[in-house]
Amino acid sequence: MRKSSQAALTDLRRLVTMLRTPAESTAGVPSPGLADLPALVVTAGSHVSAELGHLDGLECPSAVQEAVFRIVQESLTNARKHSPGAPVSVVAGQVGTNLLIEVRNEAGGSGPWIPGSGKGIQGMTERAAALGGSLLAQPAPDGGFVVQALLPLSTAAARL
C-alpha cells in the first residue's frame, strides 16, 4: 500500500509539473511501461497472479506502454477497494496488431469494502479511446469483475 501511495504521489507531482511547465515536464522522468508491470503486480500482493506473455522487446509506443501500466494499476486498485483479498489475475499479451490486457478479480474478499470516486473506469476508458483502443469493464459471471483493454501497437498511437 505504501509503494502504491508513493507511486501515486510521484505521478501527481509529474502531472503538476507538466501543467506548470509543459516543455520540461517529462525531461528526466521516465513514464511507467511494460517493463514495470512485474513490479506493479508484486507490490499488489500475494493474491495477484500475472501472465504477461512475451512483452519483453515488444515494439510498443511509449503512450501505449503507459496506458497499459495505468489500466493495470487502476484495475488492481479497484479490486483492492471493492473485493479486498480476493484472488486477482493479470493477463497481457499481443493479439495480432494489438495488446490485450485483462484484469479479473474473483468475488468476495476478506476486508471492508472501500468506496471509490467513480472516475477510475471512466478514466481507463478515455485513456484507451485516446489511443484508438477500447476498454470493457463489467461484472464477471462468477460474481467477480473483469477489465479488458485492447490497445493498438501501431505507430499511430505514438503521436500522442
CSV table of C-alpha atoms in Angstrom, one decimal:
chain,number,residue,atom,x,y,z
A,1,MET,CA,0.0,0.0,0.0
A,2,ARG,CA,2.9,2.4,0.9
A,3,LYS,CA,4.5,1.8,-2.5
A,4,SER,CA,1.2,2.5,-4.3
A,5,SER,CA,0.9,5.7,-2.4
A,6,GLN,CA,4.4,6.7,-3.2
A,7,ALA,CA,3.8,5.9,-6.9
A,8,ALA,CA,0.6,8.0,-6.8
A,9,LEU,CA,2.4,10.9,-5.3
A,10,THR,CA,5.2,10.7,-7.9
A,11,ASP,CA,2.6,10.6,-10.7
A,12,LEU,CA,0.7,13.6,-9.2
A,13,ARG,CA,4.0,15.6,-8.9
A,14,ARG,CA,4.8,14.8,-12.5
A,15,LEU,CA,1.3,15.9,-13.6
A,16,VAL,CA,1.5,19.2,-11.7
A,17,THR,CA,5.0,19.8,-13.2
A,18,MET,CA,3.7,19.1,-16.6
A,19,LEU,CA,0.8,21.5,-16.2
A,20,ARG,CA,3.2,24.2,-14.9
A,21,THR,CA,6.0,23.8,-17.5
A,22,PRO,CA,4.8,21.5,-20.3
A,23,ALA,CA,8.1,21.6,-22.3
A,24,GLU,CA,10.2,20.5,-19.3
A,25,SER,CA,7.7,18.2,-17.5
A,26,THR,CA,8.8,14.9,-18.9
A,27,ALA,CA,12.6,15.6,-19.0
A,28,GLY,CA,14.3,13.0,-16.9
A,29,VAL,CA,11.1,11.5,-15.5
A,30,PRO,CA,10.5,8.1,-17.3
A,31,SER,CA,6.9,7.1,-17.8
A,32,PRO,CA,6.0,3.7,-16.5
A,33,GLY,CA,5.7,1.0,-19.1
A,34,LEU,CA,5.6,-2.7,-19.8
A,35,ALA,CA,8.9,-3.4,-18.0
A,36,ASP,CA,7.3,-2.0,-14.8
A,37,LEU,CA,4.3,-4.4,-14.8
A,38,PRO,CA,6.0,-7.3,-12.9
A,39,ALA,CA,6.9,-4.9,-10.1
A,40,LEU,CA,3.4,-3.5,-10.0
A,41,VAL,CA,2.0,-7.0,-9.7
A,42,VAL,CA,4.4,-7.9,-6.9
A,43,THR,CA,3.5,-4.8,-4.9
A,44,ALA,CA,-0.2,-5.6,-5.3
A,45,GLY,CA,0.2,-8.6,-3.0
A,46,SER,CA,0.4,-12.4,-3.0
A,47,HIS,CA,-3.2,-12.8,-4.1
A,48,VAL,CA,-2.4,-11.3,-7.5
A,49,SER,CA,-1.1,-13.6,-10.3
A,50,ALA,CA,0.2,-12.5,-13.7
A,51,GLU,CA,0.7,-14.0,-17.1
A,52,LEU,CA,2.5,-11.3,-19.1
A,53,GLY,CA,3.0,-13.1,-22.3
A,54,HIS,CA,6.1,-12.1,-24.3
A,55,LEU,CA,6.2,-8.4,-23.6
A,56,ASP,CA,10.0,-8.1,-23.4
A,57,GLY,CA,11.2,-6.5,-26.5
A,58,LEU,CA,7.7,-5.9,-27.9
A,59,GLU,CA,7.7,-2.9,-30.2
A,60,CYS,CA,5.2,-0.6,-28.5
A,61,PRO,CA,4.9,3.2,-28.4
A,62,SER,CA,5.5,4.8,-25.0
A,63,ALA,CA,2.0,6.1,-24.9
A,64,VAL,CA,0.6,2.6,-25.2
A,65,GLN,CA,3.0,1.3,-22.6
A,66,GLU,CA,2.0,3.9,-20.1
A,67,ALA,CA,-1.7,3.3,-20.8
A,68,VAL,CA,-1.2,-0.4,-20.2
A,69,PHE,CA,0.6,0.3,-16.9
A,70,ARG,CA,-2.1,2.8,-15.8
A,71,ILE,CA,-5.0,0.5,-16.7
A,72,VAL,CA,-3.5,-2.4,-14.8
A,73,GLN,CA,-2.7,-0.1,-11.9
A,74,GLU,CA,-6.3,1.3,-11.7
A,75,SER,CA,-7.8,-2.2,-12.1
A,76,LEU,CA,-5.7,-3.6,-9.2
A,77,THR,CA,-6.7,-0.6,-7.1
A,78,ASN,CA,-10.3,-1.2,-7.9
A,79,ALA,CA,-10.0,-4.9,-7.0
A,80,ARG,CA,-8.3,-4.0,-3.7
A,81,LYS,CA,-11.1,-1.5,-2.9
A,82,HIS,CA,-14.1,-3.4,-3.9
A,83,SER,CA,-13.1,-7.0,-3.3
A,84,PRO,CA,-10.2,-6.9,-0.8
A,85,GLY,CA,-8.1,-10.0,-0.6
A,86,ALA,CA,-9.9,-11.8,-3.4
A,87,PRO,CA,-7.7,-13.5,-6.0
A,88,VAL,CA,-6.8,-11.3,-9.0
A,89,SER,CA,-5.3,-12.3,-12.3
A,90,VAL,CA,-3.5,-10.0,-14.7
A,91,VAL,CA,-3.0,-11.2,-18.3
A,92,ALA,CA,-1.3,-9.2,-21.0
A,93,GLY,CA,-0.1,-10.2,-24.4
A,94,GLN,CA,0.0,-9.4,-28.1
A,95,VAL,CA,-3.1,-10.4,-30.2
A,96,GLY,CA,-2.4,-9.6,-33.8
A,97,THR,CA,-1.5,-5.9,-34.1
A,98,ASN,CA,-3.0,-5.1,-30.6
A,99,LEU,CA,-2.1,-5.5,-27.0
A,100,LEU,CA,-4.7,-7.3,-24.9
A,101,ILE,CA,-4.9,-6.6,-21.1
A,102,GLU,CA,-7.2,-8.4,-18.8
A,103,VAL,CA,-7.5,-7.9,-15.1
A,104,ARG,CA,-10.0,-10.2,-13.4
A,105,ASN,CA,-10.9,-10.5,-9.7
A,106,GLU,CA,-13.0,-13.1,-8.0
A,107,ALA,CA,-16.0,-12.2,-5.9
A,108,GLY,CA,-15.7,-11.7,-2.2
A,109,GLY,CA,-12.6,-10.9,-0.3
A,110,SER,CA,-11.8,-10.6,3.3
A,111,GLY,CA,-11.8,-7.0,4.1
A,112,PRO,CA,-14.0,-3.9,4.3
A,113,TRP,CA,-15.3,-2.5,1.0
A,114,ILE,CA,-13.7,0.9,0.4
A,115,PRO,CA,-15.8,3.4,-1.6
A,116,GLY,CA,-14.2,5.0,-4.6
A,117,SER,CA,-14.6,8.2,-6.6
A,118,GLY,CA,-16.3,6.5,-9.5
A,119,LYS,CA,-13.9,8.0,-12.1
A,120,GLY,CA,-11.5,5.1,-12.5
A,121,ILE,CA,-13.3,3.2,-15.1
A,122,GLN,CA,-14.2,6.4,-17.0
A,123,GLY,CA,-10.5,7.4,-17.0
A,124,MET,CA,-9.4,4.0,-18.2
A,125,THR,CA,-12.0,4.1,-21.0
A,126,GLU,CA,-10.9,7.5,-22.1
A,127,ARG,CA,-7.2,6.5,-22.0
A,128,ALA,CA,-7.9,3.5,-24.2
A,129,ALA,CA,-10.1,5.5,-26.6
A,130,ALA,CA,-7.4,8.2,-27.0
A,131,LEU,CA,-5.1,5.6,-28.4
A,132,GLY,CA,-7.7,4.2,-30.7
A,133,GLY,CA,-8.4,1.2,-28.5
A,134,SER,CA,-11.2,0.0,-26.4
A,135,LEU,CA,-12.0,-0.9,-22.8
A,136,LEU,CA,-14.7,-3.1,-21.3
A,137,ALA,CA,-15.3,-3.2,-17.6
A,138,GLN,CA,-18.1,-5.3,-16.2
A,139,PRO,CA,-19.2,-7.8,-13.6
A,140,ALA,CA,-18.0,-11.3,-14.4
A,141,PRO,CA,-20.5,-14.3,-14.5
A,142,ASP,CA,-18.9,-15.7,-11.3
A,143,GLY,CA,-19.6,-12.6,-9.3
A,144,GLY,CA,-16.2,-11.0,-9.7
A,145,PHE,CA,-15.2,-8.2,-12.0
A,146,VAL,CA,-13.3,-8.0,-15.2
A,147,VAL,CA,-11.5,-5.2,-17.1
A,148,GLN,CA,-10.4,-5.9,-20.7
A,149,ALA,CA,-8.5,-3.4,-22.8
A,150,LEU,CA,-7.4,-3.8,-26.4
A,151,LEU,CA,-4.8,-1.2,-27.5
A,152,PRO,CA,-3.2,-0.9,-30.9
A,153,LEU,CA,0.5,-1.5,-31.2
A,154,SER,CA,0.7,0.7,-34.3
A,155,THR,CA,2.8,3.8,-34.6
A,156,ALA,CA,-0.3,5.9,-35.0
A,157,ALA,CA,-0.6,5.7,-31.2
A,158,ALA,CA,2.9,7.1,-30.8
A,159,ARG,CA,1.6,10.5,-32.0
A,160,LEU,CA,0.0,11.2,-28.6
